[in-house]
CSV table of C-alpha atoms and ligand atoms in Angstrom, one decimal:
chain,number,residue,atom,x,y,z
Y,1,UNK,CA,7.6,-48.8,23.6
Y,2,UNK,CA,4.7,-47.4,25.5
Y,3,UNK,CA,3.7,-45.6,22.3
Y,4,UNK,CA,2.8,-49.0,21.1
Y,5,UNK,CA,1.2,-50.1,24.4
Y,6,UNK,CA,-2.2,-49.3,25.6
Y,7,UNK,CA,-3.3,-48.7,29.2
Y,8,UNK,CA,-4.4,-52.3,29.5
Y,9,UNK,CA,-1.0,-53.6,28.5
Y,10,UNK,CA,0.7,-51.4,31.0
Y,11,UNK,CA,-1.7,-52.7,33.7
Y,12,UNK,CA,-0.9,-56.3,32.6
Y,13,UNK,CA,2.8,-55.7,32.7
Y,14,UNK,CA,2.6,-54.3,36.3
Y,15,UNK,CA,0.2,-57.1,37.3
Y,16,UNK,CA,2.6,-59.8,36.0
Y,17,UNK,CA,5.4,-58.2,37.9
Y,18,UNK,CA,3.3,-58.2,41.1
Y,19,UNK,CA,2.7,-62.0,40.6
Y,20,UNK,CA,6.5,-62.5,40.2
Y,21,UNK,CA,7.2,-60.5,43.3
Y,22,UNK,CA,4.5,-62.3,45.3
Y,23,UNK,CA,6.0,-65.7,44.3
Y,24,UNK,CA,9.1,-64.7,46.4
Y,25,UNK,CA,11.5,-65.3,43.6
Y,26,UNK,CA,13.3,-62.0,44.0
Y,27,UNK,CA,13.8,-62.3,47.7
Y,28,UNK,CA,16.8,-64.7,48.1
Y,29,UNK,CA,20.2,-63.2,48.2
Y,30,UNK,CA,21.2,-65.6,45.4
Y,31,UNK,CA,18.7,-63.9,43.0
Y,32,UNK,CA,19.9,-60.5,44.0
Y,33,UNK,CA,23.6,-61.4,43.5
Y,34,UNK,CA,22.8,-63.1,40.1
Y,35,UNK,CA,21.1,-59.9,38.9
Y,36,UNK,CA,24.0,-57.7,40.0
Y,37,UNK,CA,26.5,-60.1,38.3
Y,38,UNK,CA,24.4,-60.0,35.1
Y,39,UNK,CA,24.2,-56.2,35.2
Y,40,UNK,CA,28.0,-56.0,35.5
Y,41,UNK,CA,28.4,-58.4,32.6
Y,42,UNK,CA,26.0,-56.3,30.5
Y,43,UNK,CA,28.0,-53.1,31.2
Y,44,UNK,CA,31.3,-54.7,30.6
Y,45,UNK,CA,30.3,-56.6,27.4
Y,46,UNK,CA,28.6,-53.7,25.9
Y,47,UNK,CA,30.8,-50.8,26.8
Y,48,UNK,CA,31.3,-49.9,23.2
Y,49,UNK,CA,27.6,-49.9,22.5
Y,50,UNK,CA,27.0,-47.7,25.5
Y,51,UNK,CA,29.7,-45.3,24.3
Y,52,UNK,CA,28.1,-45.3,20.8
Y,53,UNK,CA,24.6,-44.6,22.2
Y,54,UNK,CA,25.9,-41.7,24.4
Y,55,UNK,CA,27.7,-40.3,21.4
Y,56,UNK,CA,24.6,-40.5,19.3
Y,57,UNK,CA,22.3,-39.0,21.9
Y,58,UNK,CA,24.5,-36.4,23.5
Y,59,UNK,CA,27.7,-36.1,21.4
Y,60,UNK,CA,29.6,-37.4,24.4
Y,61,UNK,CA,33.2,-38.5,24.1
Y,62,UNK,CA,34.3,-42.0,25.0
Y,63,UNK,CA,36.3,-40.7,28.0
Y,64,UNK,CA,33.3,-38.8,29.4
Y,65,UNK,CA,31.0,-41.7,28.7
Y,66,UNK,CA,33.3,-44.0,30.7
Y,67,UNK,CA,33.9,-41.4,33.5
Y,68,UNK,CA,30.3,-40.4,34.1
Y,69,UNK,CA,28.1,-43.3,33.0
Y,70,UNK,CA,30.1,-46.5,32.9
Y,71,UNK,CA,32.6,-46.3,35.8
Y,72,UNK,CA,30.2,-45.0,38.4
Y,73,UNK,CA,27.6,-47.7,37.4
Y,74,UNK,CA,30.2,-50.4,37.8
Y,75,UNK,CA,31.3,-49.0,41.1
Y,76,UNK,CA,27.7,-49.1,42.5
Y,77,UNK,CA,27.2,-52.7,41.3
Y,78,UNK,CA,30.5,-53.8,42.8
Y,79,UNK,CA,29.8,-52.1,46.1
Y,80,UNK,CA,26.2,-53.6,46.3
Y,81,UNK,CA,27.5,-57.1,45.5
Y,82,UNK,CA,30.1,-56.9,48.2
Y,83,UNK,CA,27.7,-55.7,50.8
Y,84,UNK,CA,24.2,-56.9,50.0
Y,85,UNK,CA,24.4,-60.0,52.3
Y,86,UNK,CA,25.4,-57.8,55.2
Y,87,UNK,CA,22.7,-55.2,54.4
Y,88,UNK,CA,20.0,-57.9,54.4
Y,89,UNK,CA,20.9,-59.1,57.9
Y,90,UNK,CA,18.2,-58.3,60.5
Y,91,UNK,CA,19.1,-55.6,62.9
Y,92,UNK,CA,18.7,-56.8,66.5
Y,93,UNK,CA,17.6,-54.1,69.0
Y,94,UNK,CA,17.8,-54.0,72.8
Y,95,UNK,CA,14.3,-53.7,74.3
Y,96,UNK,CA,13.1,-51.9,77.5
Y,97,UNK,CA,12.7,-53.9,80.6
Y,98,UNK,CA,8.9,-53.7,80.5
Y,99,UNK,CA,9.0,-55.6,77.2
Y,100,UNK,CA,11.0,-58.5,78.5
Y,101,UNK,CA,11.1,-61.4,77.9
Y,102,UNK,CA,11.1,-60.7,74.2
Y,103,UNK,CA,13.3,-60.2,71.2
Y,104,UNK,CA,13.0,-57.3,68.8
Y,105,UNK,CA,14.6,-56.7,65.4
Y,106,UNK,CA,14.3,-54.8,62.2
Y,107,UNK,CA,13.9,-56.9,59.1
Y,108,UNK,CA,14.5,-55.4,55.6
Y,109,UNK,CA,11.7,-56.4,53.4
Y,110,UNK,CA,11.6,-55.7,49.6
Y,111,UNK,CA,8.9,-53.1,48.8
Y,112,UNK,CA,7.5,-55.0,45.9
Y,113,UNK,CA,7.3,-53.6,42.3
Y,114,UNK,CA,9.1,-50.2,42.0
Y,115,UNK,CA,9.4,-47.7,39.2
Y,116,UNK,CA,12.6,-45.8,38.2
Y,117,UNK,CA,12.2,-42.8,36.0
Y,118,UNK,CA,15.4,-41.5,34.5
Y,119,UNK,CA,16.6,-38.3,32.9
Y,120,UNK,CA,18.6,-37.9,29.7
Y,121,UNK,CA,21.8,-36.3,30.9
Y,122,UNK,CA,23.4,-39.4,32.3
Y,123,UNK,CA,20.9,-41.9,30.9
Y,124,UNK,CA,22.7,-45.1,31.9
Y,125,UNK,CA,24.1,-44.2,35.3
Y,126,UNK,CA,20.9,-42.5,36.4
Y,127,UNK,CA,18.7,-45.5,35.4
Y,128,UNK,CA,21.1,-48.3,36.3
Y,129,UNK,CA,22.3,-47.2,39.7
Y,130,UNK,CA,18.7,-46.9,41.1
Y,131,UNK,CA,18.2,-50.3,39.5
Y,132,UNK,CA,21.2,-51.7,41.4
Y,133,UNK,CA,19.7,-50.4,44.7
Y,134,UNK,CA,16.2,-51.7,43.8
Y,135,UNK,CA,17.4,-55.3,42.9
Y,136,UNK,CA,19.8,-55.4,45.9
Y,137,UNK,CA,16.7,-54.8,48.0
Y,138,UNK,CA,14.9,-57.7,46.2
Y,139,UNK,CA,12.3,-55.7,44.2
Y,140,UNK,CA,10.8,-56.1,40.7
Y,141,UNK,CA,11.6,-53.0,38.7
Y,142,UNK,CA,10.2,-51.1,35.8
Y,143,UNK,CA,12.6,-48.6,34.3
Y,144,UNK,CA,11.3,-45.6,32.2
Y,145,UNK,CA,14.3,-44.0,30.6
Y,146,UNK,CA,14.2,-40.6,29.1
Y,147,UNK,CA,12.9,-40.2,25.6
Y,148,UNK,CA,15.4,-37.4,25.1
Y,149,UNK,CA,18.2,-39.9,25.0
Y,150,UNK,CA,16.6,-42.4,22.5
Y,151,UNK,CA,19.6,-44.5,21.6
Y,152,UNK,CA,20.4,-45.1,25.3
Y,153,UNK,CA,16.8,-45.8,26.0
Y,154,UNK,CA,16.6,-48.4,23.2
Y,155,UNK,CA,19.9,-50.0,24.1
Y,156,UNK,CA,18.7,-50.6,27.7
Y,157,UNK,CA,15.3,-51.9,26.5
Y,158,UNK,CA,17.2,-54.3,24.2
Y,159,UNK,CA,19.9,-55.5,26.5
Y,160,UNK,CA,18.4,-55.7,30.0
Y,161,UNK,CA,16.0,-58.6,29.3
Y,162,UNK,CA,18.9,-60.5,27.8
Y,163,UNK,CA,20.9,-60.3,31.0
Y,164,UNK,CA,18.7,-59.8,34.0
Y,165,UNK,CA,15.5,-61.7,35.0
Y,166,UNK,CA,13.2,-60.4,32.2
Y,167,UNK,CA,10.0,-61.0,34.3
Y,168,UNK,CA,11.3,-59.0,37.2
Y,169,UNK,CA,13.1,-56.1,35.4
Y,170,UNK,CA,11.4,-54.5,32.5
Y,171,UNK,CA,12.0,-51.3,30.5
Y,172,UNK,CA,9.1,-49.2,29.3
Y,173,UNK,CA,10.2,-46.6,26.7
Y,174,UNK,CA,8.3,-43.4,26.1
Y,175,UNK,CA,7.9,-39.8,27.2
Y,176,UNK,CA,6.1,-38.1,30.1
Y,177,UNK,CA,2.8,-39.8,29.2
Y,178,UNK,CA,4.5,-43.2,29.6
Y,179,UNK,CA,5.5,-42.2,33.2
Y,180,UNK,CA,2.0,-41.0,33.9
Y,181,UNK,CA,0.4,-44.2,32.5
Y,182,UNK,CA,2.8,-46.2,34.7
Y,183,UNK,CA,2.2,-44.1,37.8
Y,184,UNK,CA,-1.6,-44.5,37.4
Y,185,UNK,CA,-1.1,-48.3,38.1
Y,186,UNK,CA,0.4,-47.5,41.5
Y,187,UNK,CA,3.8,-48.8,42.6
Y,188,UNK,CA,5.4,-49.7,45.9
Y,189,UNK,CA,7.9,-46.9,45.3
Y,190,UNK,CA,9.0,-44.5,42.6
Y,191,UNK,CA,12.5,-43.1,42.3
Y,192,UNK,CA,12.4,-40.1,39.9
Y,193,UNK,CA,15.5,-38.2,38.6
Y,194,UNK,CA,14.8,-35.0,36.7
Y,195,UNK,CA,13.8,-31.4,37.1
Y,196,UNK,CA,11.9,-29.8,40.0
Y,197,UNK,CA,8.8,-28.9,38.0
Y,198,UNK,CA,8.4,-32.5,36.7
Y,199,UNK,CA,9.1,-33.7,40.2
Y,200,UNK,CA,6.0,-31.9,41.4
Y,201,UNK,CA,4.0,-33.7,38.7
Y,202,UNK,CA,5.4,-37.1,39.7
Y,203,UNK,CA,4.5,-36.5,43.3
Y,204,UNK,CA,0.9,-35.4,42.3
Y,205,UNK,CA,0.6,-38.5,40.1
Y,206,UNK,CA,1.9,-40.7,42.9
Y,207,UNK,CA,-0.6,-39.3,45.5
Y,208,UNK,CA,-3.8,-41.1,44.4
Y,209,UNK,CA,-2.2,-44.5,44.8
Y,210,UNK,CA,-0.1,-43.4,47.8
Y,211,UNK,CA,3.0,-44.5,46.0
Y,212,UNK,CA,6.0,-43.3,48.0
Y,213,UNK,CA,8.5,-41.1,46.2
Y,214,UNK,CA,12.2,-40.4,46.1
Y,215,UNK,CA,12.8,-37.3,44.1
Y,216,UNK,CA,16.3,-36.6,42.8
Y,217,UNK,CA,15.8,-33.1,41.5
Y,218,UNK,CA,18.0,-30.2,40.3
Y,219,UNK,CA,18.5,-26.6,41.3
Y,220,UNK,CA,21.4,-24.2,41.6
Y,221,UNK,CA,24.5,-25.7,43.2
Y,222,UNK,CA,26.7,-22.8,44.3
Y,223,UNK,CA,30.5,-22.7,44.8
Y,224,UNK,CA,32.1,-20.4,47.5
Y,225,UNK,CA,35.7,-19.5,46.8
Y,226,UNK,CA,37.2,-18.0,49.9
Y,227,UNK,CA,40.2,-15.7,50.0
Y,228,UNK,CA,42.4,-18.5,51.4
Y,229,UNK,CA,41.5,-21.1,48.7
Y,230,UNK,CA,44.0,-22.6,46.4
Y,231,UNK,CA,42.8,-20.7,43.4
Y,232,UNK,CA,44.6,-22.9,40.8
Y,233,UNK,CA,42.9,-26.0,42.2
Y,234,UNK,CA,39.5,-24.3,42.5
Y,235,UNK,CA,39.6,-23.1,38.9
Y,236,UNK,CA,40.6,-26.5,37.6
Y,237,UNK,CA,38.0,-28.4,39.5
Y,238,UNK,CA,35.2,-25.9,38.7
Y,239,UNK,CA,36.1,-25.7,35.0
Y,240,UNK,CA,36.5,-29.5,34.7
Y,241,UNK,CA,33.0,-30.3,35.9
Y,242,UNK,CA,31.4,-27.3,34.3
Y,243,UNK,CA,32.7,-28.4,30.9
Y,244,UNK,CA,31.6,-32.0,31.4
Y,245,UNK,CA,28.5,-32.7,29.3
Y,246,UNK,CA,28.3,-29.0,28.5
Y,247,UNK,CA,27.4,-28.2,32.1
Y,248,UNK,CA,24.2,-30.4,31.8
Y,249,UNK,CA,24.9,-32.1,35.1
Y,250,UNK,CA,22.6,-31.9,38.1
Y,251,UNK,CA,25.6,-31.3,40.4
Y,252,UNK,CA,27.6,-29.1,38.1
Y,253,UNK,CA,28.8,-25.8,39.7
Y,254,UNK,CA,25.9,-23.5,38.9
Y,255,UNK,CA,27.5,-20.2,40.0
Y,256,UNK,CA,30.5,-18.9,42.0
Y,257,UNK,CA,30.6,-16.6,45.0
Y,258,UNK,CA,34.1,-15.3,45.3
Y,259,UNK,CA,35.6,-13.1,48.0
Y,260,UNK,CA,36.4,-9.7,46.7
Y,261,UNK,CA,40.1,-9.7,47.6
Y,262,UNK,CA,40.8,-12.7,45.3
Y,263,UNK,CA,38.1,-12.0,42.6
Y,264,UNK,CA,40.4,-10.8,39.8
Y,265,UNK,CA,43.0,-13.4,40.4
Y,266,UNK,CA,40.4,-16.1,40.5
Y,267,UNK,CA,38.7,-15.0,37.3
Y,268,UNK,CA,42.1,-14.7,35.5
Y,269,UNK,CA,43.0,-18.3,36.7
Y,270,UNK,CA,39.7,-19.6,35.6
Y,271,UNK,CA,40.1,-18.1,32.1
Y,272,UNK,CA,43.6,-19.5,31.7
Y,273,UNK,CA,42.3,-22.9,32.9
Y,274,UNK,CA,39.4,-22.9,30.4
Y,275,UNK,CA,41.9,-22.1,27.6
Y,276,UNK,CA,44.2,-24.9,28.7
Y,277,UNK,CA,41.4,-27.5,28.8
Y,278,UNK,CA,40.2,-26.5,25.4
Y,279,UNK,CA,43.6,-26.2,23.8
Y,280,UNK,CA,42.9,-29.0,21.3
Y,281,UNK,CA,39.7,-27.3,19.9
Y,282,UNK,CA,39.6,-23.7,21.3
Y,283,UNK,CA,36.7,-22.7,19.0
Y,284,UNK,CA,34.5,-25.6,19.6
Y,285,UNK,CA,31.2,-24.8,21.2
Y,286,UNK,CA,29.5,-27.0,23.8
Y,287,UNK,CA,26.6,-29.1,22.3
Y,288,UNK,CA,23.2,-28.5,23.9
Y,289,UNK,CA,20.7,-31.4,24.1
Y,290,UNK,CA,17.7,-29.9,22.3
Y,291,UNK,CA,16.2,-26.7,20.9
Y,292,UNK,CA,14.2,-25.9,24.1
Y,293,UNK,CA,17.3,-26.0,26.3
Y,294,UNK,CA,19.3,-24.1,23.7
Y,295,UNK,CA,16.7,-21.3,23.5
Y,296,UNK,CA,16.5,-21.2,27.3
Y,297,UNK,CA,20.3,-20.8,27.7
Y,298,UNK,CA,20.6,-18.2,24.9
Y,299,UNK,CA,17.8,-16.3,26.5
Y,300,UNK,CA,19.7,-16.2,29.8
Y,301,UNK,CA,22.7,-14.9,27.9
Y,302,UNK,CA,20.7,-12.1,26.2
Y,303,UNK,CA,19.1,-11.1,29.4
Y,304,UNK,CA,22.3,-10.9,31.4
Y,305,UNK,CA,23.3,-7.6,33.0
Y,306,UNK,CA,26.7,-9.0,33.9
Y,307,UNK,CA,30.0,-8.7,32.1
Y,308,UNK,CA,30.8,-11.6,29.8
Y,309,UNK,CA,34.5,-12.1,30.3
Y,310,UNK,CA,34.8,-15.1,28.1
Y,311,UNK,CA,32.5,-16.9,25.6
Y,312,UNK,CA,29.0,-15.6,25.0
Y,313,UNK,CA,28.7,-16.8,21.5
Y,314,UNK,CA,26.2,-19.4,20.4
Y,315,UNK,CA,25.5,-21.2,17.1
Y,316,UNK,CA,22.0,-22.0,16.0
Y,317,UNK,CA,23.5,-24.1,13.2
Y,318,UNK,CA,25.0,-26.8,15.4
Y,319,UNK,CA,23.1,-25.8,18.6
Y,320,UNK,CA,26.3,-25.1,20.6
Y,321,UNK,CA,27.2,-22.4,23.1
Y,322,UNK,CA,30.8,-21.3,24.0
Y,323,UNK,CA,31.8,-21.8,27.6
Y,324,UNK,CA,30.9,-18.5,29.1
Y,325,UNK,CA,31.9,-16.7,32.3
Y,326,UNK,CA,29.5,-13.9,33.4
Y,327,UNK,CA,31.0,-11.6,36.0
Y,328,UNK,CA,28.7,-10.0,38.5
Y,329,UNK,CA,25.3,-10.6,36.9
Y,330,UNK,CA,22.2,-9.1,38.5
Y,331,UNK,CA,21.1,-11.6,41.2
Y,332,UNK,CA,17.6,-11.3,40.0
Y,333,UNK,CA,18.3,-12.1,36.3
Y,334,UNK,CA,17.2,-15.4,34.8
Y,335,UNK,CA,20.6,-17.0,34.9
Y,336,UNK,CA,20.6,-16.4,38.6
Y,337,UNK,CA,17.0,-17.4,39.3
Y,338,UNK,CA,16.7,-20.7,37.4
Y,339,UNK,CA,19.0,-23.7,37.3
Y,340,UNK,CA,21.5,-23.1,34.5
Y,341,UNK,CA,22.2,-26.7,33.3
Y,342,UNK,CA,24.5,-25.5,30.6
Y,343,UNK,CA,28.0,-24.0,30.0
Y,344,UNK,CA,27.3,-20.6,31.5
Y,345,UNK,CA,29.1,-19.7,34.8
Y,346,UNK,CA,28.1,-16.6,36.7
Y,347,UNK,CA,30.7,-15.3,39.1
Y,348,UNK,CA,29.5,-13.0,41.8
Y,349,UNK,CA,31.7,-10.9,44.1
Y,350,UNK,CA,31.0,-11.1,47.8
Y,351,UNK,CA,32.7,-9.2,50.6
Y,352,UNK,CA,33.2,-12.3,52.7
Y,353,UNK,CA,32.1,-15.8,53.5
Y,354,UNK,CA,29.3,-14.4,55.7
Y,355,UNK,CA,27.8,-12.7,52.7
Y,356,UNK,CA,28.1,-15.9,50.6
Y,357,UNK,CA,26.3,-17.9,53.3
Y,358,UNK,CA,23.5,-15.3,53.5
Y,359,UNK,CA,23.1,-15.2,49.8
Y,360,UNK,CA,22.8,-19.0,49.5
Y,361,UNK,CA,20.4,-19.3,52.4
Y,362,UNK,CA,18.1,-16.6,51.0
Y,363,UNK,CA,17.4,-19.0,48.1
Y,364,UNK,CA,16.1,-22.6,47.5
Y,365,UNK,CA,18.2,-25.3,49.2
Y,366,UNK,CA,20.8,-26.5,46.8
Y,367,UNK,CA,21.4,-30.1,45.7
Y,368,UNK,CA,25.1,-29.6,46.1
Y,369,UNK,CA,27.2,-27.0,47.8
Y,370,UNK,CA,30.9,-26.5,47.2
Y,371,UNK,CA,33.4,-24.4,49.0
Y,372,UNK,CA,37.1,-23.9,48.4
Y,373,UNK,CA,38.9,-22.8,51.5
Y,374,UNK,CA,41.9,-23.8,53.6
Y,375,UNK,CA,40.2,-23.0,56.8
Y,376,UNK,CA,38.8,-25.8,58.9
Y,377,UNK,CA,36.6,-23.3,60.9
Y,378,UNK,CA,35.1,-21.9,57.7
Y,379,UNK,CA,34.4,-25.4,56.4
Y,380,UNK,CA,32.7,-26.3,59.7
Y,381,UNK,CA,30.6,-23.1,59.5
Y,382,UNK,CA,29.5,-23.8,56.0
Y,383,UNK,CA,28.6,-27.4,56.7
Y,384,UNK,CA,26.6,-26.4,59.8
Y,385,UNK,CA,24.9,-23.3,58.5
Y,386,UNK,CA,23.9,-24.0,54.9
Y,387,UNK,CA,21.2,-26.6,54.2
Y,388,UNK,CA,22.0,-28.6,51.1
Y,389,UNK,CA,21.6,-32.1,49.7
Y,390,UNK,CA,25.4,-32.6,50.0
Y,391,UNK,CA,28.5,-30.6,50.6
Y,392,UNK,CA,32.0,-31.0,49.1
Y,393,UNK,CA,35.0,-29.0,50.2
Y,394,UNK,CA,37.8,-28.2,47.9
Y,395,UNK,CA,36.4,-30.3,45.0
Y,396,UNK,CA,33.3,-30.5,42.8
Y,397,UNK,CA,30.7,-33.3,42.5
Y,398,UNK,CA,33.0,-36.0,44.0
Y,399,UNK,CA,30.5,-37.0,46.6
Y,400,UNK,CA,28.4,-38.7,43.9
Y,401,UNK,CA,31.2,-41.3,43.5
Y,402,UNK,CA,31.2,-42.4,47.2
Y,403,UNK,CA,28.6,-45.1,47.7
Y,404,UNK,CA,29.2,-44.9,51.4
Y,405,UNK,CA,27.5,-41.4,51.4
Y,406,UNK,CA,23.8,-40.9,50.7
Y,407,UNK,CA,23.1,-38.9,47.5
Y,408,UNK,CA,20.0,-36.8,47.4
Y,409,UNK,CA,18.5,-33.3,47.7
Y,410,UNK,CA,16.6,-31.4,50.3
Y,411,UNK,CA,13.7,-28.9,49.9
Y,412,UNK,CA,13.4,-28.0,46.2
Y,413,UNK,CA,16.4,-30.1,45.2
Y,414,UNK,CA,14.6,-33.3,46.2
Y,415,UNK,CA,13.6,-35.8,48.9
Y,416,UNK,CA,15.1,-39.1,49.9
Y,417,UNK,CA,18.4,-40.4,48.9
Y,418,UNK,CA,20.2,-43.5,47.4
Y,419,UNK,CA,23.6,-45.0,46.6
Y,420,UNK,CA,25.1,-47.9,48.5
Y,421,UNK,CA,23.2,-48.9,51.6
Y,422,UNK,CA,21.1,-45.7,51.4
Y,423,UNK,CA,19.7,-47.0,48.2
Y,424,UNK,CA,19.1,-50.4,49.7
Y,425,UNK,CA,17.1,-48.7,52.5
Y,426,UNK,CA,15.2,-46.6,50.1
Y,427,UNK,CA,13.9,-49.7,48.3
Y,428,UNK,CA,13.3,-51.7,51.5
Y,429,UNK,CA,10.6,-51.6,54.1
Y,430,UNK,CA,12.1,-51.6,57.6
Y,431,UNK,CA,9.7,-54.0,59.3
Y,432,UNK,CA,9.9,-54.0,63.0
Y,433,UNK,CA,9.4,-57.4,64.6
Y,434,UNK,CA,8.7,-58.0,68.3
Y,435,UNK,CA,8.6,-61.6,69.3
Y,436,UNK,CA,7.2,-62.4,72.8
Y,437,UNK,CA,6.6,-65.6,74.7
Y,438,UNK,CA,3.1,-66.7,75.8
Y,439,UNK,CA,4.3,-66.7,79.4
Y,440,UNK,CA,4.5,-64.8,81.8
Y,441,UNK,CA,1.1,-63.3,81.3
Y,442,UNK,CA,0.4,-61.1,84.4
Y,443,UNK,CA,-3.4,-60.8,85.0
Y,444,UNK,CA,-3.3,-57.3,86.4
Y,445,UNK,CA,-2.7,-55.7,82.9
Y,446,UNK,CA,-6.2,-56.8,81.8
Y,447,UNK,CA,-9.4,-55.1,82.9
Y,448,UNK,CA,-11.2,-54.6,85.1
Y,449,UNK,CA,-8.4,-52.6,86.8
Y,450,UNK,CA,-7.9,-52.4,90.5
Y,451,UNK,CA,-6.2,-49.4,92.2
Y,452,UNK,CA,-3.2,-51.7,92.9
Y,453,UNK,CA,-3.0,-52.9,89.2
Y,454,UNK,CA,-3.1,-49.3,88.0
Y,455,UNK,CA,-0.3,-48.3,90.3
Y,456,UNK,CA,1.8,-51.3,89.2
Y,457,UNK,CA,1.1,-50.4,85.5
Y,458,UNK,CA,2.2,-46.8,86.1
Y,459,UNK,CA,5.5,-48.1,87.4
Y,460,UNK,CA,5.9,-50.5,84.6
Y,461,UNK,CA,5.1,-48.4,81.5
A,501,NAD,P1,12.8,-33.9,33.2
A,501,NAD,O1,12.3,-33.6,34.5
A,501,NAD,O2,12.4,-33.1,32.0
A,501,NAD,O3,12.6,-35.5,32.7
A,501,NAD,C1,12.9,-36.6,33.6
A,501,NAD,C2,12.0,-37.7,33.2
A,501,NAD,O4,10.6,-37.4,33.5
A,501,NAD,C3,12.0,-38.2,31.8
A,501,NAD,O5,12.1,-39.7,31.8
A,501,NAD,C4,10.7,-37.7,31.2
A,501,NAD,O6,10.2,-38.6,30.2
A,501,NAD,C5,9.8,-37.7,32.4
A,501,NAD,N1,8.7,-36.8,32.3
A,501,NAD,C6,8.7,-35.6,31.6
A,501,NAD,N2,7.5,-35.0,31.7
A,501,NAD,C7,6.7,-35.8,32.6
A,501,NAD,C8,5.4,-35.7,33.1
A,501,NAD,N3,4.6,-34.7,32.8
A,501,NAD,N4,5.0,-36.7,33.9
A,501,NAD,C9,5.8,-37.7,34.3
A,501,NAD,N5,7.0,-37.9,33.8
A,501,NAD,C10,7.5,-36.9,32.9
A,501,NAD,O7,14.4,-33.9,33.4
A,501,NAD,P2,15.5,-33.9,32.3
A,501,NAD,O8,15.5,-32.8,31.4
A,501,NAD,O9,15.6,-35.3,31.7
A,501,NAD,O10,16.8,-33.8,33.3
A,501,NAD,C11,17.2,-32.5,33.7
A,501,NAD,C12,16.9,-32.2,35.1
A,501,NAD,O11,17.1,-33.3,36.0
A,501,NAD,C13,17.7,-31.0,35.7
A,501,NAD,O12,16.9,-30.2,36.5
A,501,NAD,C14,18.7,-31.7,36.5
A,501,NAD,O13,19.2,-30.9,37.6
A,501,NAD,C15,17.9,-32.9,37.1
A,501,NAD,N6,18.8,-34.0,37.4
A,501,NAD,C16,18.9,-34.3,38.7
A,501,NAD,C17,19.7,-35.4,39.1
A,501,NAD,C18,19.9,-35.8,40.5
A,501,NAD,O14,20.5,-36.8,40.8
A,501,NAD,N7,19.3,-35.1,41.5
A,501,NAD,C19,20.5,-36.0,38.1
A,501,NAD,C20,20.3,-35.6,36.8
A,501,NAD,C21,19.5,-34.6,36.5
């Protein structure tokens, strides 16, 4: 616990890890595979403890814990284990004639000692999947989980040293001051997952030591529902992910832009779907993580100028909010200007897909963009014309589960990416190596230059 650690102890911890890294212990593929195996065993052997920690921190059900924290972590581990040997292979490159005879290649080098700062909303997945990438790349890793998921943070601090190399992977618990104390030491990389505002602070704290950053941030992820969409499927997929973790998911659908001609039918289908999904406990509100977030969301509700077509109620007693659909809010009201990160879903009417594209492009670049449409041409247009971290057509959030695809934001939604090989690259230095022979060694390239030598050099280079 950093609360119990002073700056000197933080410095000692990082210094020890530097020594471990410098010893070369974390470089061989065998070490990397052994850590990945150990991590897999940790998750499998402690699934019940992970479920209990998530229930305690976030009131999450066992199904949701498996779906959103356990299964995707195991998938990342398995994918890395299968591929890490291949990823580590040097990449030979063809060289221009004027460089020959020589050989050139790119060699993937571990960065050194890296820092992973996690959020509270998927505390295991968003701490352990960056860890997978960092150890696959042969680094020593400090993890700073979120203090807002204390049971999950404590469980990781307890279990990780029992499974993975405890001198190469450590957990430092604590709040923002713990991240700051760590960042002050300087790292070879930091991967931060959290909100955009804190992301700015991370980048500022990383600047004095020139620590490179990957920022996995948030923002508003819009959904376009075109007139030719399968409205039943769109409503099901939107409602499913919006209800998950009470909408407190970075790639949850933030708001919907629906074409006017299908607006009423879509809203009706959405309401029916929400009722179906909540049939077992129709009156249960959605739990919100803390008072600050609860107050923020209820403030959005009070300030809304839209029509609340379902939900709208909240309970201070158990800090819950009913899933709420707000029809045609003012585009300038708080719910439309800030990331929602809760169970509120604004639905705005647009005349056509052009208007939807224009609306999204007039705002910060989203982390995820979703569009439901049967038209290939419309899908192509949206993919080409709207900058976003990632795009999913006819589904929500599924791209996060494909380790073959890079996951990350752009602009205000983040910088850099990870998952699968992209994570391996994030935590590796791509070292270029050019290996030449001593001979031939043409004299004319060295000074003093004659006219003839210069003419030859111009032809060569
Ligand atoms: P947050 O930014 O409040 O906190 C994230 C981490 O930063 C925590 O570990 C926290 O202790 C630390 N921190 C807080 N203040 C700090 C400071 N001043 N200096 C250094 N570190 C500090 O985020 P959160 O509330 O845990 O998560 C919610 C946000 O994260 C949402 O915006 C969401 O969209 C985003 N998010 C993004 C992704 C993604 O993959 N892009 C995933 C999940 C969440």
